[in-house]
Short mmCIF file of C-alpha atoms and ligand atoms in Angstrom, two decimals:
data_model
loop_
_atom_site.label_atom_id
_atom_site.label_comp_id
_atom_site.label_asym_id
_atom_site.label_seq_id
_atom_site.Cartn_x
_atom_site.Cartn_y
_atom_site.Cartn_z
CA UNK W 1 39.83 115.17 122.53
CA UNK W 2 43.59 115.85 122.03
CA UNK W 3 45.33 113.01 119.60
CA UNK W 4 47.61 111.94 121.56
CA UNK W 5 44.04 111.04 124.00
CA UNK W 6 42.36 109.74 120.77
CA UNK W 7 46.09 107.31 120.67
CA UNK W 8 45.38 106.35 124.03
CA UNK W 9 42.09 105.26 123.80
CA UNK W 10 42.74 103.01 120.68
CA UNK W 11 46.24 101.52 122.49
CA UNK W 12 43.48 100.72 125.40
CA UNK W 13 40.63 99.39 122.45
CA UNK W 14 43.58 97.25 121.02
CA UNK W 15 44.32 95.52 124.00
CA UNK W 16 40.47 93.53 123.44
CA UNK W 17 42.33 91.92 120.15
CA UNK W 18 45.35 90.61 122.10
CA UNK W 19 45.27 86.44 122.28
CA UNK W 20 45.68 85.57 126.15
CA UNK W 21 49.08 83.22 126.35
CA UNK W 22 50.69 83.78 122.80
CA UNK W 23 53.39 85.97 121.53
CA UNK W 24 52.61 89.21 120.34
CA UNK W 25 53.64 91.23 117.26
CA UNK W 26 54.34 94.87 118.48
CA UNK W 27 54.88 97.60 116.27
CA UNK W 28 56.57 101.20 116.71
CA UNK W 29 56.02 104.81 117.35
CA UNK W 30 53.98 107.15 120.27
CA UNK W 31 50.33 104.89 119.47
CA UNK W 32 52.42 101.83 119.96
CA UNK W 33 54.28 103.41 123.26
CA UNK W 34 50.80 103.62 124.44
CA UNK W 35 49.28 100.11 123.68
CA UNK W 36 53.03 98.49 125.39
CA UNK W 37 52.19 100.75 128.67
CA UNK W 38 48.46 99.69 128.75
CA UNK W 39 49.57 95.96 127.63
CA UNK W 40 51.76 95.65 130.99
CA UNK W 41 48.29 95.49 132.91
CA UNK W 42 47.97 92.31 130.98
CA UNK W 43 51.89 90.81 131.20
CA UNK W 44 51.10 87.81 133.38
CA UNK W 45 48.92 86.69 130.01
CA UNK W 46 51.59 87.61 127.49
CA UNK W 47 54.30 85.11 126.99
CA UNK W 48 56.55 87.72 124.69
CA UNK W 49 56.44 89.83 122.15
CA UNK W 50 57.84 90.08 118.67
CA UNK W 51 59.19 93.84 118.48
CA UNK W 52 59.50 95.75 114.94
CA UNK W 53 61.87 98.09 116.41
CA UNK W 54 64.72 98.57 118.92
CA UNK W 55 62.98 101.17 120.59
CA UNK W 56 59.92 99.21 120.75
CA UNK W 57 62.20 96.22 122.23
CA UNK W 58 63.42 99.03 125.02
CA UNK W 59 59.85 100.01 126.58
CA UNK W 60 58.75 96.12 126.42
CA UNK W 61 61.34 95.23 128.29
CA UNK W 62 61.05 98.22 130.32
CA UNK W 63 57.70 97.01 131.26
CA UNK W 64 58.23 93.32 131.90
CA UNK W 65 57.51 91.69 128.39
CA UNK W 66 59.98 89.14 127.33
CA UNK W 67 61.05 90.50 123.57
CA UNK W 68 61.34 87.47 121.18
CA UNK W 69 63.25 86.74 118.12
CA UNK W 70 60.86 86.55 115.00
CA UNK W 71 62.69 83.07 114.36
CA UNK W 72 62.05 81.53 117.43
CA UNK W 73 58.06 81.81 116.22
CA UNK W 74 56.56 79.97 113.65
CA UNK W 75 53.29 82.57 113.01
CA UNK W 76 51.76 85.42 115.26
CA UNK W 77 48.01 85.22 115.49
CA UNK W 78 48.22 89.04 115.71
CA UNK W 79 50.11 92.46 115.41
CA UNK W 80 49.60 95.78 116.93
CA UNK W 81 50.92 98.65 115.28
CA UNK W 82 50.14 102.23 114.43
CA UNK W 83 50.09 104.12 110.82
CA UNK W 84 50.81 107.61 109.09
CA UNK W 85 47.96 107.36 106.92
CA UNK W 86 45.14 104.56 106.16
CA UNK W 87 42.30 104.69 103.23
CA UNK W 88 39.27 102.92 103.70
CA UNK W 89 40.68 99.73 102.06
CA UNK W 90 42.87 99.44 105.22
CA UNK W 91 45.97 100.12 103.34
CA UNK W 92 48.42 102.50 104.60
CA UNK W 93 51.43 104.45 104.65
CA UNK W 94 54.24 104.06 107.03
CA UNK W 95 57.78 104.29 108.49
CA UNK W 96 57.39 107.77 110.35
CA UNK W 97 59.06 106.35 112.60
CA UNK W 98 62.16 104.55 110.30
CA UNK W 99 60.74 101.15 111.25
CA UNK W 100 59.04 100.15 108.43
CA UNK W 101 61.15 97.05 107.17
CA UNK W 102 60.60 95.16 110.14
CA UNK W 103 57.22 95.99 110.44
CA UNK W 104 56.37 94.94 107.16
CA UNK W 105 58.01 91.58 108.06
CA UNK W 106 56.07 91.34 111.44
CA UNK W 107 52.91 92.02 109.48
CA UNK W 108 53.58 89.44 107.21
CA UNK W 109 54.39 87.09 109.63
CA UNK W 110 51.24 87.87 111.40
CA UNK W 111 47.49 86.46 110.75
CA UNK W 112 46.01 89.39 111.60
CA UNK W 113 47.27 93.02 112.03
CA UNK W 114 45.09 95.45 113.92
CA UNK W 115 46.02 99.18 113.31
CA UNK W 116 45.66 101.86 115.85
CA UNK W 117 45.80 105.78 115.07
CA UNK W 118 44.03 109.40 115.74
CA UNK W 119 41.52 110.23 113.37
CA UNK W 120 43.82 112.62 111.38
CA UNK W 121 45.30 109.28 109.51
CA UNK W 122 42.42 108.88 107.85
CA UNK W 123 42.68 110.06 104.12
CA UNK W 124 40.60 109.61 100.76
CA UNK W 125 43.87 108.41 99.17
CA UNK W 126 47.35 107.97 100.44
CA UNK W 127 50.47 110.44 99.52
CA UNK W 128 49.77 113.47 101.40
CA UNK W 129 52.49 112.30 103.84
CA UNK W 130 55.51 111.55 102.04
CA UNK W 131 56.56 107.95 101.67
CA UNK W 132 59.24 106.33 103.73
CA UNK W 133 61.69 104.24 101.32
CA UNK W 134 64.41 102.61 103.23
CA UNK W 135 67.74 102.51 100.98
CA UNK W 136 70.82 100.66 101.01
CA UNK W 137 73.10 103.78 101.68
CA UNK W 138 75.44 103.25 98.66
CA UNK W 139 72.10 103.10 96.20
CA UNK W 140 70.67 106.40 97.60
CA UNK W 141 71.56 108.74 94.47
CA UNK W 142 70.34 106.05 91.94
CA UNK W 143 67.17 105.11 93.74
CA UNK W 144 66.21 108.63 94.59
CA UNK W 145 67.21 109.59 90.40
CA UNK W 146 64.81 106.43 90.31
CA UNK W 147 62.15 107.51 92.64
CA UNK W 148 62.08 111.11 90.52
CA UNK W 149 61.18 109.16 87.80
CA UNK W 150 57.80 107.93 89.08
CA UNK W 151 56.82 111.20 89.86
CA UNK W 152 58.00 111.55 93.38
CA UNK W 153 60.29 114.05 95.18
CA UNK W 154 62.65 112.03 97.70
CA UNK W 155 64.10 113.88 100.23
CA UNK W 156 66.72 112.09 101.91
CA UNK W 157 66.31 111.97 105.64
CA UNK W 158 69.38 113.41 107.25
CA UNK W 159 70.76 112.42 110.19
CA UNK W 160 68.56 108.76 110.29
CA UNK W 161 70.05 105.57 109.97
CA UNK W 162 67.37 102.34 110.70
CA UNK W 163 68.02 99.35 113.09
CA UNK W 164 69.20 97.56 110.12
CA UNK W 165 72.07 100.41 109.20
CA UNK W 166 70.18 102.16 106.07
CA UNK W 167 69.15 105.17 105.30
CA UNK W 168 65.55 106.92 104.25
CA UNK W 169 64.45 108.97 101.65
CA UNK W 170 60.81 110.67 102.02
CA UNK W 171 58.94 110.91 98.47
CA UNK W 172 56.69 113.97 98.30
CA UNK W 173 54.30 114.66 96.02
CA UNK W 174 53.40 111.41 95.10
CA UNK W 175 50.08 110.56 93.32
CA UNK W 176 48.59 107.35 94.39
CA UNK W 177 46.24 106.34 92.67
CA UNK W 178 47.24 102.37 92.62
CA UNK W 179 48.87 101.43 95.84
CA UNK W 180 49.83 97.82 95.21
CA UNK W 181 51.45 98.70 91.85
CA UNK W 182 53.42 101.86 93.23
CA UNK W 183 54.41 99.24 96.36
CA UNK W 184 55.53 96.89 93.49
CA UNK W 185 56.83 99.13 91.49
CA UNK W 186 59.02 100.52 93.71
CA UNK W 187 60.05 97.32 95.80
CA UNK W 188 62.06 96.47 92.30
CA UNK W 189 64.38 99.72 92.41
CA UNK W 190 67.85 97.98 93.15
CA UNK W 191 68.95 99.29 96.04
CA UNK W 192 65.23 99.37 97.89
CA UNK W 193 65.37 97.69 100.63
CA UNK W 194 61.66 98.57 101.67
CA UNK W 195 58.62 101.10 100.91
CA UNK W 196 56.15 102.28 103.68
CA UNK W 197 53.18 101.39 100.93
CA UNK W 198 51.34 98.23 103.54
CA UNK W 199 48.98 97.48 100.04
CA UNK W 200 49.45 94.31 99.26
CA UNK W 201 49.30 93.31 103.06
CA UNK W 202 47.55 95.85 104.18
CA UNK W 203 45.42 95.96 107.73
CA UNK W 204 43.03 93.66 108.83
CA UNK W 205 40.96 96.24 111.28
CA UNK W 206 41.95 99.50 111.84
CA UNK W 207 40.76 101.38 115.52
CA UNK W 208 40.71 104.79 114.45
CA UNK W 209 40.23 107.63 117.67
CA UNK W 210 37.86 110.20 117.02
CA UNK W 211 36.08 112.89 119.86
CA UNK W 212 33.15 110.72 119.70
CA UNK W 213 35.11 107.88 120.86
CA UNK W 214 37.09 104.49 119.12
CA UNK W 215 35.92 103.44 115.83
CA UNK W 216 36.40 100.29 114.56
CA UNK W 217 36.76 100.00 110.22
CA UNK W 218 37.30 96.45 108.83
CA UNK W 219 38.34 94.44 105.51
C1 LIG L 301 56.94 103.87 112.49
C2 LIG L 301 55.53 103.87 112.01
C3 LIG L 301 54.49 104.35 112.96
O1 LIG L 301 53.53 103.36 113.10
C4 LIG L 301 53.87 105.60 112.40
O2 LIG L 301 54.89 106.54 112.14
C5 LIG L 301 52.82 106.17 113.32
O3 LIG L 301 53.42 106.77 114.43
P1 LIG L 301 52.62 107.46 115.60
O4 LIG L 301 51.87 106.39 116.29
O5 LIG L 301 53.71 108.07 116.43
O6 LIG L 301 51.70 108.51 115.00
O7 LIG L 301 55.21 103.49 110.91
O8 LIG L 301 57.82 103.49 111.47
#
């Protein structure tokens, strides 16, 4: 099974999670595209959705699904969104994608976040893909000098600016051996706006695709 068929089949799994008649917290990137297509089989049941990324915003409304401002809710019940890499703890790398602010703050906001991705996400310990860190563009030099300094390699991403006008630098070769403290650690470079590390909130069930079919890994 290809992984883009493994990301359909846990978009279609994830859909068992969503709460009938609430708003829902929808994540970003090509798992994601595939849980808002399947979702529209269910849109007379979904109220609105709380989108982590214009793009996101486009294909809800696309198919039929009111997009809400995160302000207009007081807390989601759940969020739906996919990952770069998970351990077995559930935490996980992301921001791929260059959406990872406002998914962090729709995960926060959320009860319950249920992660969907191929199998290949799966890792013994995060850092093999290098770590989205969304910058204040004026801070880049100083928080990638910064970033060097903890043992990464940033590579600035050319040519991206975010929904909320930043910019991101990738860190390569990171060893991560404590998430939480790395997510800490660097959440207090000035200039950091966000880090892809999801430790310290990291996912409550992850539906991972494998040939075999969906499997389901919780906290
Ligand atoms: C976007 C993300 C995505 O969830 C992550 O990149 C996974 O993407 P895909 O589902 O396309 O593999 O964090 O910022």
């Amino acid at each position: 099974m290809s992984a883009d068929a493994q990301k359909k089949a846990v978009a279609e799994a994830a859909l068992h999670y969503v709460p009938p008649d609430e708003i829902l917290g929808v994540g970003t990137g090509s798992t994601v595209n595939h849980f808002i297509r399947a979702l529209a089989s269910m849109r007379d049941r979904i109220p609105g959705a709380v989108s982590s990324s214009e793009a996101s915003s486009s294909l809800l409304e696309e198919v039929g699904i009111p997009v809400v401002s995160l302000n207009e809710v007081h807390e989601l019940s759940v969020y739906v969104d996919g990952a770069d890499e998970a351990n077995r703890h559930l935490q996980l790398i992301k921001g791929g994608g260059a959406a990872l602010t406002r998914e962090k703050i729709v995960a926060a906001a959320s009860r319950r976040f249920v992660c969907i991705a191929d199998e290949s996400k799966l890792v013994g310990a995060l850092g093999g893909f290098p770590l989205p860190v969304e910058v204040i563009p004026m801070a880049r030099s100083y928080v990638a000098r910064q970033l060097s300094r903890l043992g990464g390699r940033p590579v600035y991403r050319q040519g991206v600016v975010t929904d909320n006008g930043n910019v991101i630098l990738d860190v390569h070769d990171l060893e991560i051996n404590e998430p939480i403290r790395l997510e800490q650690a660097i959440n207090n470079i000035a200039g950091v706006v966000c880090n892809g590390l999801f430790a310290m909130r990291p996912a409550d069930v992850l539906l991972l695709g494998s040939p075999g079919g969906v499997q389901t890994l919780e906290r």
